[in-house]
Amino acid sequence: MTTEATTATTERRVVVGVDGSACATRALEFAAKEAAHSGALLHVVCVFHELPVSGGVVLPMGISDESANAIVSIALRRAEELEPSIVTKGEALLAGPGPGLVEVSEGATALVVGSRGHNQVTGIFVGSVSEYVFHHATCTTIVVR
C-alpha cells in the first residue's frame, strides 16, 4: 500500500455538508466541535448540481456555483469563530448532493449532514441527501436535526 493510500484510510477529517439552511448550520456547529475534540481537519463541502434538459439548456437545481462558494466561505468563517483552533478547508462541488458527499467523505473520520436542506422542493426530485449518505457513506455518518 502506498503512503497516499494509507493516509486516505487513516485521515483525521470531519466532512460537513452545508447548503445555507438552518439545519446545515447546526450540522456545521456540531462538526466544528467534533473536529476540535478529535483534532481533525474540518472539511466544509457545499454540493450543487444542475439538471440538463433538451436543447443544451441547463436547469439549476438548488444553488448555483457562485452561491455554493459563498455558502462555503460563510461556513468556514462561522466554524473558525466557533472553534478557532481547528484547521479548515472548504469546497464547492458540482455533483449530485448525496453521491458527492459520499465521495468526498471517503477515508474521513465522519460525515455530518443536516436532516433537512435548504431546498426541500429539490428533495422531492432527488430524494433525501441525509438518507442517501446514511446508507452509502463508508465512514461514521451523523445526521443533525
N, C-alpha and C. Protein backbone atom coordinates (compact mmCIF):
# COMPACT_ATOMS: atom_id res chain seq x y z
N MET A 1 0.85 -1.18 0.00
CA MET A 1 0.00 0.00 0.00
C MET A 1 0.89 1.23 0.00
N THR A 2 0.54 2.20 -0.82
CA THR A 2 1.33 3.42 -0.91
C THR A 2 1.06 4.34 0.28
N THR A 3 1.94 5.28 0.48
CA THR A 3 1.76 6.23 1.57
C THR A 3 0.48 7.03 1.37
N GLU A 4 0.19 7.43 0.12
CA GLU A 4 -1.02 8.21 -0.15
C GLU A 4 -2.27 7.40 0.20
N ALA A 5 -2.31 6.14 -0.17
CA ALA A 5 -3.47 5.29 0.13
C ALA A 5 -3.59 5.09 1.64
N THR A 6 -2.47 4.92 2.33
CA THR A 6 -2.52 4.76 3.78
C THR A 6 -3.06 6.01 4.45
N THR A 7 -2.61 7.17 3.99
CA THR A 7 -3.09 8.43 4.55
C THR A 7 -4.59 8.57 4.35
N ALA A 8 -5.07 8.21 3.17
CA ALA A 8 -6.51 8.35 2.88
C ALA A 8 -7.35 7.49 3.80
N THR A 9 -6.86 6.33 4.18
CA THR A 9 -7.66 5.44 5.02
C THR A 9 -7.57 5.80 6.50
N THR A 10 -6.61 6.61 6.89
CA THR A 10 -6.45 6.93 8.30
C THR A 10 -6.55 8.43 8.59
N GLU A 11 -7.01 9.18 7.63
CA GLU A 11 -7.07 10.63 7.74
C GLU A 11 -8.04 11.08 8.83
N ARG A 12 -7.59 11.99 9.67
CA ARG A 12 -8.46 12.58 10.69
C ARG A 12 -9.12 13.81 10.08
N ARG A 13 -10.31 13.58 9.55
CA ARG A 13 -11.02 14.63 8.83
C ARG A 13 -12.52 14.43 9.06
N VAL A 14 -13.18 15.53 9.42
CA VAL A 14 -14.63 15.54 9.56
C VAL A 14 -15.18 16.34 8.39
N VAL A 15 -16.02 15.71 7.60
CA VAL A 15 -16.64 16.35 6.45
C VAL A 15 -18.04 16.80 6.87
N VAL A 16 -18.40 18.03 6.51
CA VAL A 16 -19.75 18.51 6.80
C VAL A 16 -20.34 19.10 5.52
N GLY A 17 -21.57 18.68 5.22
CA GLY A 17 -22.29 19.21 4.08
C GLY A 17 -23.08 20.44 4.50
N VAL A 18 -22.92 21.52 3.74
CA VAL A 18 -23.64 22.76 4.05
C VAL A 18 -24.38 23.25 2.81
N ASP A 19 -25.52 23.91 3.04
CA ASP A 19 -26.29 24.48 1.93
C ASP A 19 -26.91 25.83 2.29
N GLY A 20 -26.51 26.38 3.42
CA GLY A 20 -27.05 27.67 3.84
C GLY A 20 -28.31 27.58 4.68
N SER A 21 -28.83 26.39 4.89
CA SER A 21 -30.05 26.23 5.69
C SER A 21 -29.73 26.25 7.18
N ALA A 22 -30.76 26.45 7.99
CA ALA A 22 -30.59 26.45 9.44
C ALA A 22 -30.12 25.08 9.92
N CYS A 23 -30.64 24.03 9.33
CA CYS A 23 -30.25 22.68 9.74
C CYS A 23 -28.77 22.41 9.38
N ALA A 24 -28.33 22.90 8.23
CA ALA A 24 -26.93 22.75 7.85
C ALA A 24 -26.02 23.55 8.79
N THR A 25 -26.51 24.68 9.27
CA THR A 25 -25.73 25.47 10.23
C THR A 25 -25.55 24.69 11.52
N ARG A 26 -26.60 24.02 11.97
CA ARG A 26 -26.48 23.18 13.18
C ARG A 26 -25.51 22.02 12.93
N ALA A 27 -25.54 21.45 11.73
CA ALA A 27 -24.60 20.38 11.39
C ALA A 27 -23.17 20.91 11.41
N LEU A 28 -22.96 22.12 10.88
CA LEU A 28 -21.64 22.74 10.89
C LEU A 28 -21.16 22.95 12.32
N GLU A 29 -22.02 23.45 13.19
CA GLU A 29 -21.65 23.67 14.59
C GLU A 29 -21.24 22.37 15.26
N PHE A 30 -22.01 21.32 15.01
CA PHE A 30 -21.68 20.00 15.58
C PHE A 30 -20.35 19.51 15.02
N ALA A 31 -20.17 19.62 13.71
CA ALA A 31 -18.95 19.14 13.07
C ALA A 31 -17.71 19.90 13.55
N ALA A 32 -17.84 21.21 13.76
CA ALA A 32 -16.70 22.01 14.24
C ALA A 32 -16.28 21.55 15.63
N LYS A 33 -17.27 21.31 16.50
CA LYS A 33 -16.95 20.82 17.85
C LYS A 33 -16.31 19.44 17.79
N GLU A 34 -16.83 18.58 16.90
CA GLU A 34 -16.27 17.23 16.74
C GLU A 34 -14.83 17.29 16.23
N ALA A 35 -14.57 18.16 15.27
CA ALA A 35 -13.22 18.31 14.73
C ALA A 35 -12.26 18.82 15.81
N ALA A 36 -12.71 19.78 16.60
CA ALA A 36 -11.88 20.31 17.68
C ALA A 36 -11.60 19.24 18.72
N HIS A 37 -12.62 18.49 19.08
CA HIS A 37 -12.48 17.44 20.09
C HIS A 37 -11.53 16.33 19.65
N SER A 38 -11.59 15.99 18.37
CA SER A 38 -10.77 14.86 17.89
C SER A 38 -9.46 15.30 17.22
N GLY A 39 -9.23 16.60 17.12
CA GLY A 39 -8.01 17.08 16.48
C GLY A 39 -8.02 16.84 14.97
N ALA A 40 -9.20 16.81 14.37
CA ALA A 40 -9.34 16.53 12.94
C ALA A 40 -9.47 17.82 12.14
N LEU A 41 -9.16 17.73 10.88
CA LEU A 41 -9.42 18.81 9.94
C LEU A 41 -10.92 18.86 9.69
N LEU A 42 -11.48 20.05 9.56
CA LEU A 42 -12.88 20.21 9.22
C LEU A 42 -12.97 20.55 7.74
N HIS A 43 -13.61 19.67 6.98
CA HIS A 43 -13.75 19.83 5.53
C HIS A 43 -15.20 20.22 5.24
N VAL A 44 -15.41 21.49 4.90
CA VAL A 44 -16.74 22.04 4.64
C VAL A 44 -17.03 21.92 3.14
N VAL A 45 -18.15 21.25 2.82
CA VAL A 45 -18.47 20.98 1.42
C VAL A 45 -19.90 21.42 1.10
N CYS A 46 -20.04 22.17 0.03
CA CYS A 46 -21.37 22.52 -0.50
C CYS A 46 -21.47 21.89 -1.88
N VAL A 47 -22.38 20.93 -2.01
CA VAL A 47 -22.57 20.24 -3.28
C VAL A 47 -23.75 20.88 -4.00
N PHE A 48 -23.55 21.20 -5.27
CA PHE A 48 -24.63 21.75 -6.07
C PHE A 48 -24.70 20.96 -7.37
N HIS A 49 -25.84 21.01 -8.00
CA HIS A 49 -25.99 20.26 -9.25
C HIS A 49 -26.99 20.94 -10.18
N GLU A 50 -26.94 20.52 -11.43
CA GLU A 50 -27.83 21.04 -12.45
C GLU A 50 -28.44 19.86 -13.19
N LEU A 51 -29.63 20.04 -13.69
CA LEU A 51 -30.28 19.01 -14.50
C LEU A 51 -30.26 19.45 -15.96
N PRO A 52 -29.63 18.67 -16.83
CA PRO A 52 -29.67 19.03 -18.25
C PRO A 52 -31.07 18.76 -18.81
N VAL A 53 -31.54 19.66 -19.62
CA VAL A 53 -32.82 19.48 -20.32
C VAL A 53 -32.55 19.60 -21.81
N SER A 54 -33.52 19.34 -22.64
CA SER A 54 -33.31 19.31 -24.08
C SER A 54 -32.78 20.64 -24.62
N GLY A 55 -32.05 20.54 -25.74
CA GLY A 55 -31.55 21.73 -26.42
C GLY A 55 -30.35 22.37 -25.77
N GLY A 56 -29.63 21.68 -24.91
CA GLY A 56 -28.45 22.23 -24.27
C GLY A 56 -28.75 23.19 -23.14
N VAL A 57 -30.02 23.30 -22.77
CA VAL A 57 -30.40 24.17 -21.66
C VAL A 57 -30.16 23.42 -20.36
N VAL A 58 -29.68 24.12 -19.36
CA VAL A 58 -29.42 23.52 -18.06
C VAL A 58 -30.35 24.16 -17.04
N LEU A 59 -31.04 23.33 -16.30
CA LEU A 59 -31.96 23.79 -15.26
C LEU A 59 -31.26 23.70 -13.91
N PRO A 60 -30.95 24.85 -13.26
CA PRO A 60 -30.29 24.77 -11.96
C PRO A 60 -31.22 24.17 -10.92
N MET A 61 -30.71 23.27 -10.13
CA MET A 61 -31.46 22.65 -9.04
C MET A 61 -30.77 23.04 -7.74
N GLY A 62 -31.48 23.67 -6.86
CA GLY A 62 -30.87 24.06 -5.59
C GLY A 62 -30.12 25.36 -5.74
N ILE A 63 -28.81 25.30 -5.72
CA ILE A 63 -27.99 26.51 -5.70
C ILE A 63 -27.00 26.51 -6.86
N SER A 64 -26.47 27.67 -7.20
CA SER A 64 -25.51 27.82 -8.28
C SER A 64 -24.08 27.69 -7.74
N ASP A 65 -23.14 27.64 -8.66
CA ASP A 65 -21.72 27.59 -8.30
C ASP A 65 -21.34 28.80 -7.45
N GLU A 66 -21.77 29.97 -7.87
CA GLU A 66 -21.45 31.20 -7.13
C GLU A 66 -22.03 31.15 -5.72
N SER A 67 -23.29 30.73 -5.62
CA SER A 67 -23.93 30.62 -4.30
C SER A 67 -23.23 29.59 -3.43
N ALA A 68 -22.86 28.46 -4.04
CA ALA A 68 -22.18 27.39 -3.29
C ALA A 68 -20.87 27.89 -2.70
N ASN A 69 -20.10 28.62 -3.49
CA ASN A 69 -18.83 29.17 -2.98
C ASN A 69 -19.06 30.17 -1.86
N ALA A 70 -20.10 30.98 -1.97
CA ALA A 70 -20.42 31.95 -0.91
C ALA A 70 -20.84 31.21 0.36
N ILE A 71 -21.63 30.16 0.22
CA ILE A 71 -22.06 29.37 1.38
C ILE A 71 -20.86 28.75 2.08
N VAL A 72 -19.91 28.23 1.30
CA VAL A 72 -18.70 27.64 1.89
C VAL A 72 -17.90 28.70 2.64
N SER A 73 -17.73 29.88 2.05
CA SER A 73 -16.97 30.96 2.71
C SER A 73 -17.60 31.36 4.04
N ILE A 74 -18.92 31.51 4.04
CA ILE A 74 -19.63 31.87 5.28
C ILE A 74 -19.48 30.76 6.31
N ALA A 75 -19.60 29.52 5.89
CA ALA A 75 -19.49 28.39 6.82
C ALA A 75 -18.08 28.29 7.40
N LEU A 76 -17.07 28.53 6.59
CA LEU A 76 -15.69 28.48 7.09
C LEU A 76 -15.46 29.56 8.15
N ARG A 77 -15.96 30.76 7.88
CA ARG A 77 -15.82 31.84 8.88
C ARG A 77 -16.53 31.46 10.18
N ARG A 78 -17.74 30.90 10.06
CA ARG A 78 -18.51 30.51 11.26
C ARG A 78 -17.78 29.42 12.04
N ALA A 79 -17.25 28.43 11.35
CA ALA A 79 -16.52 27.35 12.02
C ALA A 79 -15.30 27.89 12.76
N GLU A 80 -14.59 28.80 12.14
CA GLU A 80 -13.41 29.38 12.77
C GLU A 80 -13.77 30.26 13.95
N GLU A 81 -14.95 30.90 13.92
CA GLU A 81 -15.43 31.66 15.08
C GLU A 81 -15.75 30.72 16.25
N LEU A 82 -16.40 29.60 15.92
CA LEU A 82 -16.81 28.64 16.95
C LEU A 82 -15.63 27.93 17.58
N GLU A 83 -14.70 27.52 16.73
CA GLU A 83 -13.54 26.72 17.18
C GLU A 83 -12.27 27.26 16.53
N PRO A 84 -11.69 28.32 17.09
CA PRO A 84 -10.52 28.96 16.46
C PRO A 84 -9.31 28.04 16.29
N SER A 85 -9.25 26.97 17.04
CA SER A 85 -8.07 26.10 16.97
C SER A 85 -8.12 25.10 15.82
N ILE A 86 -9.27 24.92 15.17
CA ILE A 86 -9.34 23.88 14.14
C ILE A 86 -8.77 24.35 12.81
N VAL A 87 -8.31 23.38 12.04
CA VAL A 87 -7.86 23.62 10.68
C VAL A 87 -9.05 23.31 9.78
N THR A 88 -9.32 24.21 8.83
CA THR A 88 -10.48 24.04 7.96
C THR A 88 -10.06 24.07 6.50
N LYS A 89 -10.90 23.46 5.69
CA LYS A 89 -10.78 23.62 4.25
C LYS A 89 -12.19 23.58 3.70
N GLY A 90 -12.41 24.26 2.59
CA GLY A 90 -13.74 24.33 2.00
C GLY A 90 -13.73 23.98 0.54
N GLU A 91 -14.90 23.56 0.07
CA GLU A 91 -15.01 23.14 -1.32
C GLU A 91 -16.46 23.23 -1.78
N ALA A 92 -16.65 23.76 -2.99
CA ALA A 92 -17.94 23.70 -3.67
C ALA A 92 -17.77 22.65 -4.76
N LEU A 93 -18.71 21.73 -4.83
CA LEU A 93 -18.56 20.57 -5.70
C LEU A 93 -19.78 20.41 -6.59
N LEU A 94 -19.56 20.32 -7.89
CA LEU A 94 -20.64 20.07 -8.85
C LEU A 94 -20.84 18.57 -8.93
N ALA A 95 -21.94 18.10 -8.35
CA ALA A 95 -22.25 16.66 -8.32
C ALA A 95 -23.65 16.50 -7.75
N GLY A 96 -24.16 15.29 -7.77
CA GLY A 96 -25.38 15.02 -7.05
C GLY A 96 -25.08 15.14 -5.57
N PRO A 97 -25.94 15.77 -4.79
CA PRO A 97 -25.62 16.02 -3.38
C PRO A 97 -25.24 14.78 -2.59
N GLY A 98 -26.04 13.73 -2.63
CA GLY A 98 -25.72 12.52 -1.88
C GLY A 98 -24.44 11.86 -2.36
N PRO A 99 -24.36 11.51 -3.65
CA PRO A 99 -23.14 10.88 -4.15
C PRO A 99 -21.90 11.76 -3.99
N GLY A 100 -22.05 13.07 -4.15
CA GLY A 100 -20.90 13.96 -3.98
C GLY A 100 -20.36 13.95 -2.56
N LEU A 101 -21.25 14.01 -1.58
CA LEU A 101 -20.81 13.97 -0.18
C LEU A 101 -20.20 12.62 0.17
N VAL A 102 -20.78 11.54 -0.35
CA VAL A 102 -20.22 10.21 -0.09
C VAL A 102 -18.81 10.11 -0.65
N GLU A 103 -18.62 10.60 -1.87
CA GLU A 103 -17.30 10.54 -2.50
C GLU A 103 -16.27 11.36 -1.71
N VAL A 104 -16.65 12.58 -1.34
CA VAL A 104 -15.73 13.46 -0.61
C VAL A 104 -15.38 12.87 0.76
N SER A 105 -16.30 12.13 1.36
CA SER A 105 -16.07 11.61 2.71
C SER A 105 -15.28 10.30 2.74
N GLU A 106 -14.91 9.77 1.58
CA GLU A 106 -14.10 8.55 1.56
C GLU A 106 -12.84 8.76 2.42
N GLY A 107 -12.60 7.87 3.34
CA GLY A 107 -11.42 7.95 4.20
C GLY A 107 -11.53 8.93 5.35
N ALA A 108 -12.66 9.62 5.48
CA ALA A 108 -12.84 10.59 6.57
C ALA A 108 -13.20 9.87 7.87
N THR A 109 -13.03 10.57 8.97
CA THR A 109 -13.44 10.07 10.27
C THR A 109 -14.94 10.06 10.38
N ALA A 110 -15.59 11.12 9.87
CA ALA A 110 -17.05 11.23 9.95
C ALA A 110 -17.57 12.15 8.87
N LEU A 111 -18.84 11.94 8.52
CA LEU A 111 -19.58 12.81 7.63
C LEU A 111 -20.78 13.32 8.41
N VAL A 112 -20.94 14.65 8.45
CA VAL A 112 -22.04 15.27 9.20
C VAL A 112 -22.92 16.03 8.21
N VAL A 113 -24.22 15.77 8.28
CA VAL A 113 -25.19 16.48 7.44
C VAL A 113 -26.40 16.85 8.28
N GLY A 114 -27.15 17.82 7.80
CA GLY A 114 -28.41 18.18 8.44
C GLY A 114 -29.52 17.26 7.97
N SER A 115 -30.58 17.18 8.76
CA SER A 115 -31.69 16.29 8.38
C SER A 115 -32.58 16.91 7.32
N ARG A 116 -32.56 18.21 7.19
CA ARG A 116 -33.36 18.91 6.18
C ARG A 116 -32.49 19.96 5.51
N GLY A 117 -32.56 20.03 4.20
CA GLY A 117 -31.76 21.00 3.46
C GLY A 117 -32.51 22.27 3.16
N HIS A 118 -31.83 23.15 2.47
CA HIS A 118 -32.36 24.46 2.13
C HIS A 118 -33.49 24.38 1.11
N ASN A 119 -33.34 23.48 0.14
CA ASN A 119 -34.31 23.40 -0.93
C ASN A 119 -35.09 22.10 -0.84
N GLN A 120 -36.19 22.11 -0.11
CA GLN A 120 -36.98 20.89 0.08
C GLN A 120 -37.68 20.47 -1.20
N VAL A 121 -37.93 21.39 -2.14
CA VAL A 121 -38.54 21.02 -3.42
C VAL A 121 -37.58 20.12 -4.20
N THR A 122 -36.29 20.44 -4.19
CA THR A 122 -35.31 19.60 -4.85
C THR A 122 -35.34 18.21 -4.25
N GLY A 123 -35.53 18.10 -2.94
CA GLY A 123 -35.58 16.81 -2.28
C GLY A 123 -36.66 15.91 -2.82
N ILE A 124 -37.74 16.49 -3.28
CA ILE A 124 -38.82 15.70 -3.88
C ILE A 124 -38.31 15.00 -5.13
N PHE A 125 -37.47 15.68 -5.90
CA PHE A 125 -36.99 15.12 -7.16
C PHE A 125 -35.77 14.22 -6.99
N VAL A 126 -34.88 14.56 -6.09
CA VAL A 126 -33.63 13.79 -5.98
C VAL A 126 -33.55 12.96 -4.71
N GLY A 127 -34.51 13.05 -3.82
CA GLY A 127 -34.50 12.24 -2.61
C GLY A 127 -33.78 12.93 -1.47
N SER A 128 -33.81 12.29 -0.35
CA SER A 128 -33.20 12.83 0.85
C SER A 128 -31.69 12.61 0.85
N VAL A 129 -30.94 13.70 0.92
CA VAL A 129 -29.49 13.60 0.97
C VAL A 129 -29.05 12.87 2.24
N SER A 130 -29.66 13.22 3.37
CA SER A 130 -29.25 12.58 4.63
C SER A 130 -29.52 11.08 4.58
N GLU A 131 -30.62 10.68 4.01
CA GLU A 131 -30.92 9.25 3.89
C GLU A 131 -29.92 8.57 2.96
N TYR A 132 -29.58 9.21 1.86
CA TYR A 132 -28.63 8.64 0.91
C TYR A 132 -27.27 8.43 1.57
N VAL A 133 -26.74 9.47 2.22
CA VAL A 133 -25.39 9.33 2.79
C VAL A 133 -25.39 8.34 3.95
N PHE A 134 -26.49 8.28 4.68
CA PHE A 134 -26.59 7.31 5.78
C PHE A 134 -26.42 5.89 5.27
N HIS A 135 -26.97 5.61 4.10
CA HIS A 135 -26.92 4.26 3.54
C HIS A 135 -25.68 3.99 2.68
N HIS A 136 -24.98 5.01 2.22
CA HIS A 136 -23.89 4.79 1.28
C HIS A 136 -22.50 5.21 1.76
N ALA A 137 -22.41 6.09 2.73
CA ALA A 137 -21.09 6.54 3.19
C ALA A 137 -20.36 5.40 3.89
N THR A 138 -19.05 5.37 3.74
CA THR A 138 -18.24 4.31 4.36
C THR A 138 -17.64 4.74 5.69
N CYS A 139 -17.88 5.97 6.10
CA CYS A 139 -17.39 6.45 7.39
C CYS A 139 -18.58 6.64 8.33
N THR A 140 -18.30 6.97 9.56
CA THR A 140 -19.37 7.29 10.51
C THR A 140 -20.19 8.43 9.94
N THR A 141 -21.51 8.30 9.98
CA THR A 141 -22.41 9.31 9.43
C THR A 141 -23.29 9.85 10.55
N ILE A 142 -23.31 11.17 10.67
CA ILE A 142 -24.08 11.82 11.73
C ILE A 142 -25.09 12.76 11.07
N VAL A 143 -26.37 12.55 11.37
CA VAL A 143 -27.43 13.41 10.84
C VAL A 143 -27.92 14.28 11.98
N VAL A 144 -27.79 15.60 11.82
CA VAL A 144 -28.14 16.57 12.85
C VAL A 144 -29.50 17.17 12.54
N ARG A 145 -30.37 17.23 13.56
CA ARG A 145 -31.69 17.85 13.38
C ARG A 145 -31.64 19.31 13.74
